[in-house]
Coordinates of C-alpha atoms in Angstrom, one line a residue:
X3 CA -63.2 2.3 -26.7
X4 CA -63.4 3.4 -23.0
X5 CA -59.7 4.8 -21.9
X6 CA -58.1 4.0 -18.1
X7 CA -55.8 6.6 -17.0
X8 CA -53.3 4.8 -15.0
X9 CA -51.5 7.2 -12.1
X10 CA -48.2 5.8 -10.1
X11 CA -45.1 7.0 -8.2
X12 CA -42.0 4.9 -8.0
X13 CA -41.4 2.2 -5.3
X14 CA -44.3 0.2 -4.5
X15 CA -47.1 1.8 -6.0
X16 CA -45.9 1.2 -9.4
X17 CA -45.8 -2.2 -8.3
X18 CA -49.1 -2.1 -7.7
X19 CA -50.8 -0.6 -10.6
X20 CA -48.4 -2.2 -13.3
X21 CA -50.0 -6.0 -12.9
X22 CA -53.1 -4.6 -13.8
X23 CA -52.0 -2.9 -17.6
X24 CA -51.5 -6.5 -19.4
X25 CA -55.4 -7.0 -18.7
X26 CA -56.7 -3.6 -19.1
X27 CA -55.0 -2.8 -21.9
X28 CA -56.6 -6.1 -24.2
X29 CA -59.6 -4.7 -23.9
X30 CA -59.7 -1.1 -22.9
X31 CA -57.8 1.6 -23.8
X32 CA -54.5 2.3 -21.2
X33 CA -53.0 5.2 -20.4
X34 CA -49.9 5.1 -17.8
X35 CA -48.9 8.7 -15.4
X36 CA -45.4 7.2 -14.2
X37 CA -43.8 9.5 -12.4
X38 CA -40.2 9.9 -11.2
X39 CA -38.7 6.4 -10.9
X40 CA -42.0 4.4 -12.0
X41 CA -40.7 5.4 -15.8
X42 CA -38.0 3.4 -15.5
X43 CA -39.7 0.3 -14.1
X44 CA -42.3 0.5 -16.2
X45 CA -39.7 0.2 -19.2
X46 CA -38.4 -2.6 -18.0
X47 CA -42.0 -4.3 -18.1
X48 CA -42.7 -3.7 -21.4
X49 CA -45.5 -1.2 -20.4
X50 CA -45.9 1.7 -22.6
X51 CA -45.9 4.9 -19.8
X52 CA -45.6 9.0 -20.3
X53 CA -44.7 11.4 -18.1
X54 CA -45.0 15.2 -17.4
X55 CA -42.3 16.0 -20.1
X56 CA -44.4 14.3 -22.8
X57 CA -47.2 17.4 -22.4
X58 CA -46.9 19.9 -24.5
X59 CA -48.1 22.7 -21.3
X60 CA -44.7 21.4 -19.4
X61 CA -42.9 23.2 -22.2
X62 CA -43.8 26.8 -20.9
X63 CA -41.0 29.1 -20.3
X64 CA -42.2 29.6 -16.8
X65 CA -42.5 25.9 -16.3
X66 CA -39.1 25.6 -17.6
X67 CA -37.7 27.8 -15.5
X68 CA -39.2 26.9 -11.9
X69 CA -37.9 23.3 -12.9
X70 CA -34.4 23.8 -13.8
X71 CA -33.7 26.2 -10.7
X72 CA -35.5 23.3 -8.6
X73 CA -33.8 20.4 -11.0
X74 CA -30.5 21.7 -10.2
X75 CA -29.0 20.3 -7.2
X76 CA -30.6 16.7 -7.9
X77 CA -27.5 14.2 -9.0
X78 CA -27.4 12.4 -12.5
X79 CA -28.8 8.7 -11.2
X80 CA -29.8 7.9 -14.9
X81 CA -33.0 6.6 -13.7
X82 CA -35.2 10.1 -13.8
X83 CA -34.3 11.8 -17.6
X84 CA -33.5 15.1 -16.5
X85 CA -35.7 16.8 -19.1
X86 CA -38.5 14.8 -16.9
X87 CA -37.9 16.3 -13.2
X88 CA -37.7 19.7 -14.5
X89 CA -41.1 19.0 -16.1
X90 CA -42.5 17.4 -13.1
X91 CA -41.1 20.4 -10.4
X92 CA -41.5 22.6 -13.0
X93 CA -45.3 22.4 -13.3
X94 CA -45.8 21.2 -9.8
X95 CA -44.3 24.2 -8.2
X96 CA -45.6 26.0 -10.7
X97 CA -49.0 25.2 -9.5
X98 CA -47.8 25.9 -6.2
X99 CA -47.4 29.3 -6.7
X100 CA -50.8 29.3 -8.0
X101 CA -52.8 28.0 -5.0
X102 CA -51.0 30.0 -2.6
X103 CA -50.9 32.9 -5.0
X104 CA -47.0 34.5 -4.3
X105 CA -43.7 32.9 -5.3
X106 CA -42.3 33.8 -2.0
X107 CA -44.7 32.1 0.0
X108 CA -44.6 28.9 -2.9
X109 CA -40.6 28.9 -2.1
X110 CA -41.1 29.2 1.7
X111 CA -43.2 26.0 1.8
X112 CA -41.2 24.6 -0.6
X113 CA -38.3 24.5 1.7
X114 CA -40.4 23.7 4.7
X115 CA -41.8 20.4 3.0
X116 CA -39.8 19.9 -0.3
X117 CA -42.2 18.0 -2.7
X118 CA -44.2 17.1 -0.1
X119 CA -45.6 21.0 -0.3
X120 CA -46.7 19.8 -3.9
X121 CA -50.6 18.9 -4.8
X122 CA -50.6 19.6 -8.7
X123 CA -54.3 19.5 -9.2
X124 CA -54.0 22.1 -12.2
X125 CA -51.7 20.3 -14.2
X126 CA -53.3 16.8 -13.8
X127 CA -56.2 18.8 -14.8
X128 CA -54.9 19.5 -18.1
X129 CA -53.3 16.0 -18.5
X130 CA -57.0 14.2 -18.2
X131 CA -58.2 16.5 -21.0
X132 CA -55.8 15.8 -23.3
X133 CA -55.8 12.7 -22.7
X134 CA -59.7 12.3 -22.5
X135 CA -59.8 9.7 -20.0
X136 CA -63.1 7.9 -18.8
X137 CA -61.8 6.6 -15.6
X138 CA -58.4 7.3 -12.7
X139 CA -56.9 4.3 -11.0
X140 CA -54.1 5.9 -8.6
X141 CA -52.3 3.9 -5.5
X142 CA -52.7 6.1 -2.3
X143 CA -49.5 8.5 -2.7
X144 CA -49.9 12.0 -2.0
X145 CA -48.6 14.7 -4.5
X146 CA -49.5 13.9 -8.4
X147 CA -51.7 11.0 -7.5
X148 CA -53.6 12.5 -5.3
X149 CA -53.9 15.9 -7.6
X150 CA -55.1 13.0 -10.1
X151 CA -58.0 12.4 -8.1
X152 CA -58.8 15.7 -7.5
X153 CA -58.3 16.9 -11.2
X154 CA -60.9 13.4 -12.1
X155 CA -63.6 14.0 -9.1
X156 CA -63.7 17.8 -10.4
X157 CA -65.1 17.1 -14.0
X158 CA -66.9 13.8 -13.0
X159 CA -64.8 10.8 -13.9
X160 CA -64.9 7.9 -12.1
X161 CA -61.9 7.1 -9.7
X162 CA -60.7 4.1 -8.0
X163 CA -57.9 4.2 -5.5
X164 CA -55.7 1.1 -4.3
X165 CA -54.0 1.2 -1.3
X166 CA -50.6 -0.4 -1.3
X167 CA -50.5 -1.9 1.8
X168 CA -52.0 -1.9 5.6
X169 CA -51.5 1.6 7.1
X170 CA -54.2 4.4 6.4
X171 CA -52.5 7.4 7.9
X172 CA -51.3 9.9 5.6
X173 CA -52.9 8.2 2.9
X174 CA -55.9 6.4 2.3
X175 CA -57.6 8.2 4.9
X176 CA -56.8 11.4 3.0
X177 CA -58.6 9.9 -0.1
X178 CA -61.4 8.7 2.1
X179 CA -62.5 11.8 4.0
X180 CA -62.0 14.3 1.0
X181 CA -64.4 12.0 -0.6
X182 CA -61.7 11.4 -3.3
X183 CA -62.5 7.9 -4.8
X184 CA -65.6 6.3 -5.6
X185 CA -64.2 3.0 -5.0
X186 CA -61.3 2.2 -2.4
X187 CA -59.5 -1.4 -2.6
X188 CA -57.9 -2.6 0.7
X189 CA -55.6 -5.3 1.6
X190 CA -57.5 -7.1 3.7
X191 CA -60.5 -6.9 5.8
X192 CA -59.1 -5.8 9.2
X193 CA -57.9 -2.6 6.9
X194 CA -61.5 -1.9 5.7
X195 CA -62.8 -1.6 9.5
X196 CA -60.0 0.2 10.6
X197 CA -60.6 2.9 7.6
X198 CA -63.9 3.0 7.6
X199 CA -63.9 3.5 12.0
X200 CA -61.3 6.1 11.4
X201 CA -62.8 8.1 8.8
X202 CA -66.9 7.2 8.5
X203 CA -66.3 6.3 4.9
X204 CA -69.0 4.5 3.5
X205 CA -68.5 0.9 4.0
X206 CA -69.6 0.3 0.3
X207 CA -66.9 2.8 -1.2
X208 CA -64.4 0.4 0.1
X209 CA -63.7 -3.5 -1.0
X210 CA -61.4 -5.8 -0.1
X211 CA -59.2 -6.9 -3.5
X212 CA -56.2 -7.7 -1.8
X213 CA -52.5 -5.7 -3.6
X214 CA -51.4 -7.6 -6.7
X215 CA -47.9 -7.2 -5.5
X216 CA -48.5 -9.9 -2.9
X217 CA -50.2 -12.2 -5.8
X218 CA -47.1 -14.2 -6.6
X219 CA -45.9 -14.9 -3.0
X220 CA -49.2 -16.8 -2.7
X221 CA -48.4 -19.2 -4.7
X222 CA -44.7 -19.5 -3.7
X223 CA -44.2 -22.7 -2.2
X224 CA -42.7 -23.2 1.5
X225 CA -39.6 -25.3 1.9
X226 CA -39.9 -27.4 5.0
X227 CA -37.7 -27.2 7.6
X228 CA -34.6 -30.1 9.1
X229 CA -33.9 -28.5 12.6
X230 CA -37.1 -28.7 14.5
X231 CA -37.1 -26.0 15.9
X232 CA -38.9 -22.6 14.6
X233 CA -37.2 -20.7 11.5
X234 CA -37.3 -16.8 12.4
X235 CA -36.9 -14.0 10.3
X236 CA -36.7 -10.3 11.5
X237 CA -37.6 -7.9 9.3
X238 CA -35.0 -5.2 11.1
X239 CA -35.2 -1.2 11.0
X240 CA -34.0 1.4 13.0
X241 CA -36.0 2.1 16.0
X242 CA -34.8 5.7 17.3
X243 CA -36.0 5.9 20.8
X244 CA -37.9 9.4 19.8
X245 CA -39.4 9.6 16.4
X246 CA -38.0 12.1 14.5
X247 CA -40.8 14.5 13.4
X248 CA -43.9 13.5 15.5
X249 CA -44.4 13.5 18.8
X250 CA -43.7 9.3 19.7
X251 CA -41.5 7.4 21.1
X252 CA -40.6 3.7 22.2
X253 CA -42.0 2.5 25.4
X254 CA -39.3 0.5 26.2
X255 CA -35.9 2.3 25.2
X256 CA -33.6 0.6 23.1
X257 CA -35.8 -1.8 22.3
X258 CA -34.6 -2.6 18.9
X259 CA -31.7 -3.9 20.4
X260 CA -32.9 -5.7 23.1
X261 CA -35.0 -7.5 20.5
X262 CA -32.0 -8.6 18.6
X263 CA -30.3 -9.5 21.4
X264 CA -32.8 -11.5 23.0
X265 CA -32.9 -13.5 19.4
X266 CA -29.3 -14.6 19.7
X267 CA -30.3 -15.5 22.9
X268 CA -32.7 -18.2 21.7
X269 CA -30.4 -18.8 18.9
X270 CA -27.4 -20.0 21.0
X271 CA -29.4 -22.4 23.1
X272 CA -30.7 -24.1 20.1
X273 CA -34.1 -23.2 20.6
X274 CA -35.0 -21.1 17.4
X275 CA -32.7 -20.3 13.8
X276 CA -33.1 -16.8 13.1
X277 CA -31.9 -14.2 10.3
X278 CA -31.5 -10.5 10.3
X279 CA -33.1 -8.9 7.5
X280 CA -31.6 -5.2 7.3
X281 CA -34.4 -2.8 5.7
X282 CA -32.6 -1.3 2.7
X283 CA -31.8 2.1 4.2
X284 CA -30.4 0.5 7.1
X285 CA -26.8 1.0 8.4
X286 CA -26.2 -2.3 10.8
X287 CA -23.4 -4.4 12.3
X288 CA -24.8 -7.7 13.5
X289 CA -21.3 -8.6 14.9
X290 CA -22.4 -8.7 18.3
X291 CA -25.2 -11.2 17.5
X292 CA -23.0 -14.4 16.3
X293 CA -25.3 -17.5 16.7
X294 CA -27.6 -15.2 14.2
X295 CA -27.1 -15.1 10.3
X296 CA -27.6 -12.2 8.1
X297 CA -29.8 -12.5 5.2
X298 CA -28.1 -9.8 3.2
X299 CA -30.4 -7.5 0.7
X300 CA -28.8 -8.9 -2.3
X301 CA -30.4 -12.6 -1.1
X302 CA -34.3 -12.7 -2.5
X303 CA -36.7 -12.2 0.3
X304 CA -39.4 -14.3 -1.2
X305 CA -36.6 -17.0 -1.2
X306 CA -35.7 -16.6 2.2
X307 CA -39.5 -16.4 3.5
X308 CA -40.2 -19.8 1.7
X309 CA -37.5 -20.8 4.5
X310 CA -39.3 -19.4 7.5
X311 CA -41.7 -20.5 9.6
X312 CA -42.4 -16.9 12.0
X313 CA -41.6 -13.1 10.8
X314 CA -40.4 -10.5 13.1
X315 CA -40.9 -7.0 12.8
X316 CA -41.9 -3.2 14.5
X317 CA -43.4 -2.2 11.4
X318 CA -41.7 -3.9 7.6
X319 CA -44.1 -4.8 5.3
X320 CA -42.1 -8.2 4.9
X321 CA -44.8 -9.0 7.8
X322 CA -47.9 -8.6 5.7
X323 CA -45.3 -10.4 2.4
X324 CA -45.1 -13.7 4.9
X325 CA -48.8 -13.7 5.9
X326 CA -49.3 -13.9 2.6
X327 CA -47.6 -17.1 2.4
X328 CA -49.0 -18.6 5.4
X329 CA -46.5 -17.5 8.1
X330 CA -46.4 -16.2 11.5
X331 CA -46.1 -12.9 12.4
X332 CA -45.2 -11.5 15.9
X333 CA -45.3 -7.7 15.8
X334 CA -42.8 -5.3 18.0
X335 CA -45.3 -3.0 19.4
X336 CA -45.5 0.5 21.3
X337 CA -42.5 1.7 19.1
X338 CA -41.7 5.3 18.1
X339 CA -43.7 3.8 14.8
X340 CA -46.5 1.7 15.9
X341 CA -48.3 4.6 17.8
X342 CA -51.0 4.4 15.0
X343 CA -49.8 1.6 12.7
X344 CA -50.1 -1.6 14.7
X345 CA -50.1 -5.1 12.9
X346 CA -51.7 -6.6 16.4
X347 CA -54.5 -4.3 16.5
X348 CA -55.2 -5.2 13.4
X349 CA -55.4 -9.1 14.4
X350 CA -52.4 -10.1 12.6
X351 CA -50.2 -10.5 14.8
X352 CA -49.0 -11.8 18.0
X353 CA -47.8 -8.7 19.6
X354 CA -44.7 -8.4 22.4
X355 CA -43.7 -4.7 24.0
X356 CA -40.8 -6.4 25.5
X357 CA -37.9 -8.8 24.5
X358 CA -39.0 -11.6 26.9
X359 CA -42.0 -12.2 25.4
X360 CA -40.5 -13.0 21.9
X361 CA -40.2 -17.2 22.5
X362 CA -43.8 -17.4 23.8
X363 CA -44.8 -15.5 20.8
X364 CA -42.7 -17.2 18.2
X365 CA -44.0 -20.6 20.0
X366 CA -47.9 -19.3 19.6
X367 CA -47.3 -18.0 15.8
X368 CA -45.9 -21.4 15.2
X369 CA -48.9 -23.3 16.0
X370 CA -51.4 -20.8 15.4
X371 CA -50.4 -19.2 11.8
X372 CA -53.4 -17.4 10.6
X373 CA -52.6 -17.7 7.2
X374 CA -53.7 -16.8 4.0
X375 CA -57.5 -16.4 4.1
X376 CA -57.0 -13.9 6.8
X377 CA -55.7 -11.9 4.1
X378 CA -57.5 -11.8 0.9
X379 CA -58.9 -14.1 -0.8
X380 CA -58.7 -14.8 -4.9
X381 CA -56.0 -12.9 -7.3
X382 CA -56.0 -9.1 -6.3
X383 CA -55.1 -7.9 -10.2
X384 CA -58.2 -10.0 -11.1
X385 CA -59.8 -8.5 -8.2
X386 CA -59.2 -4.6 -8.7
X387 CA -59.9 -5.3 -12.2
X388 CA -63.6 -6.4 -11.1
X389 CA -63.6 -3.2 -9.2
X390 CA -63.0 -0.8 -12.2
X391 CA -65.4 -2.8 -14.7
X392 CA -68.0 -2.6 -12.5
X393 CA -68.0 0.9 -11.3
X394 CA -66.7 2.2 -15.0
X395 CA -68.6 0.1 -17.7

């Protein structure tokens, strides 16, 4: 029996790869890689997962060592065993020292980059041939994903990458140009051009499956609405005028705030409802904004997008999450983070630079939704699954 070596970080990647293990795994062998907080939710699927701690080559006093000293200041949040980050820094920073061939130096970019400094391709190395894996599926993280891919290309496995949402910097684009995956799946098609006119990819190496995360809020239905006028939901963040490790910064200063503003605005005349949506590492106060309501994080999104007729955002994926479902999307553009991640460029969005053109745009998304053939079309687990039969078996 052919075995699929599943490879996932935490947050939404795991959430990516974990819809396709109840399929795989009835007829294929399954392996799942879940690193740091992907454990965890994987448990709490029912999904059989290991991590670095459950190879024997983690075990090395060396190993041991690097990861404890590394392990040390991280707090007790009872979601990452302990015995599993001092594995995982362990033998990452491990291999560190190897590629750049002096602990000093390993230490030095450690501190400069933290685990971003991290590419582990040894040690995923040595996991595949225990293992003995025919094939790597891996989201588009950096770090022990990517290593995966590496470590898989190396001896001649096949490899399949899924990208987990719209944006290619720092990512996909990686995967693509190092030549990293034979097969990349995109959200939609709009992403495909833009990686392949980015990096010269070949068109072929890249299909359009859609992200199974998204695969439920399809068929979510919407919940019409009583006040006639258009239901608004903006998908907030903090938009520093200056980013603050690259070199952008907001055309318009301030313009996070004028776009809330402007939204209680509209609000108060009675010609739009609106929510806030905080992003979850957002500190806000929306007290100066009365005539709008605060969808707090413990409410369901999916709930409160099957109440909204147009999203609102510089850069949330909540965006792409109500396109999905058939909504509007008007897209804050020219901020400190849309220098190179644009939902407008892309064609799917309205865009607006400044606060006055929010009603026009809410008005033109309203009528105009693109919905969700624009997207991807079909289930993307089903999809992605197609993908790795075809290329694997």
């Amino acid at each position: 029996m052919k075995h699929i070596l599943l490879v996932c970080y935490g947050g939404g990647h795991m959430k990516v790869l974990a819809p396709l293990y109840s399929e795989l795994s009835g007829r294929y062998r399954v392996s799942v890689l879940a690193l740091t907080s992907a454990g965890a939710y994987m448990r709490t699927q029912g999904i059989p997962s290991l991590g670095f701690r459950d190879f024997a080559f983690t075990r090395a006093p060396e190993i041991q060592a690097y990861g404890l000293q590394l392990a040390a200041g991280l707090p007790e949040n009872g979601v990452v065993p302990r015995e599993e980050s001092v594995a995982y820094l362990g033998a990452s920073f491990f291999d560190l020292v190897n590629q750049v061939g002096d602990v000093g130096a390993a230490y030095e970019q450690y501190r400069e980059k933290g685990r971003a400094a991290f590419l582990p391709v040894a040690s995923l190395r040595k996991i595949i041939a225990e293992l003995s894996v025919d094939a790597v599926v891996t989201t588009n993280s950096p770090r022990a994903e990517r290593a995966a891919l590496f470590a898989a290309k190396e001896t001649g496995l096949p490899t399949v990458c899924v990208n987990d949402n719209l944006w290619i910097r720092g990512g996909i684009a990686d995967v693509a140009e190092d030549n990293l995956a034979d097969r990349i799946c995109v959200l939609s098609e709009s992403v495909k051009q833009e990686l392949v006119s980015k990096t010269g990819v070949d068109p072929d190496v890249v299909v359009v499956t859609g992200t199974p995360v998204f695969d439920a809020i399809k068929r979510m239905p919407r919940v019409p609405g009583e006040l006639g006028v258009p239901r608004v939901l903006l998908a907030d963040c903090e938009l520093p005028d200056v980013h603050p490790y690259l070199n952008t910064r907001n055309e318009i200063p301030g313009i996070g705030e004028a776009i809330r503003a402007e939204l209680n605005r509209l609000a108060t005349v009675g010609l739009i409802d609106v929510h806030f949506r905080p992003h979850p590492n957002q500190t806000y106060d929306y007290s100066a904004f009365p005539a709008c309501r605060v969808s707090e994080p413990q409410e369901s999104l999916h709930e409160r997008l099957s109440r909204t007729d147009v999203v609102i955002t510089a850069i949330s994926t909540v965006g792409i999450e109500g396109k999905v479902m058939g909504l509007g999307l008007v897209s804050v553009e020219n901020t400190v983070f849309s220098t190179d991640e644009s939902y407008a460029r892309l064609g799917l969005s309205t865009g607006v630079a400044r606060a006055e053109e929010l009603f026009g745009a809410i008005l033109h998304e309203t009528a105009n939704t693109y919905g969700v053939p624009s997207i991807y079309e079909g289930v993307a687990s089903k999809n992605i699954i197609t993908v790795i039969e075809r290329l694997v078996f």
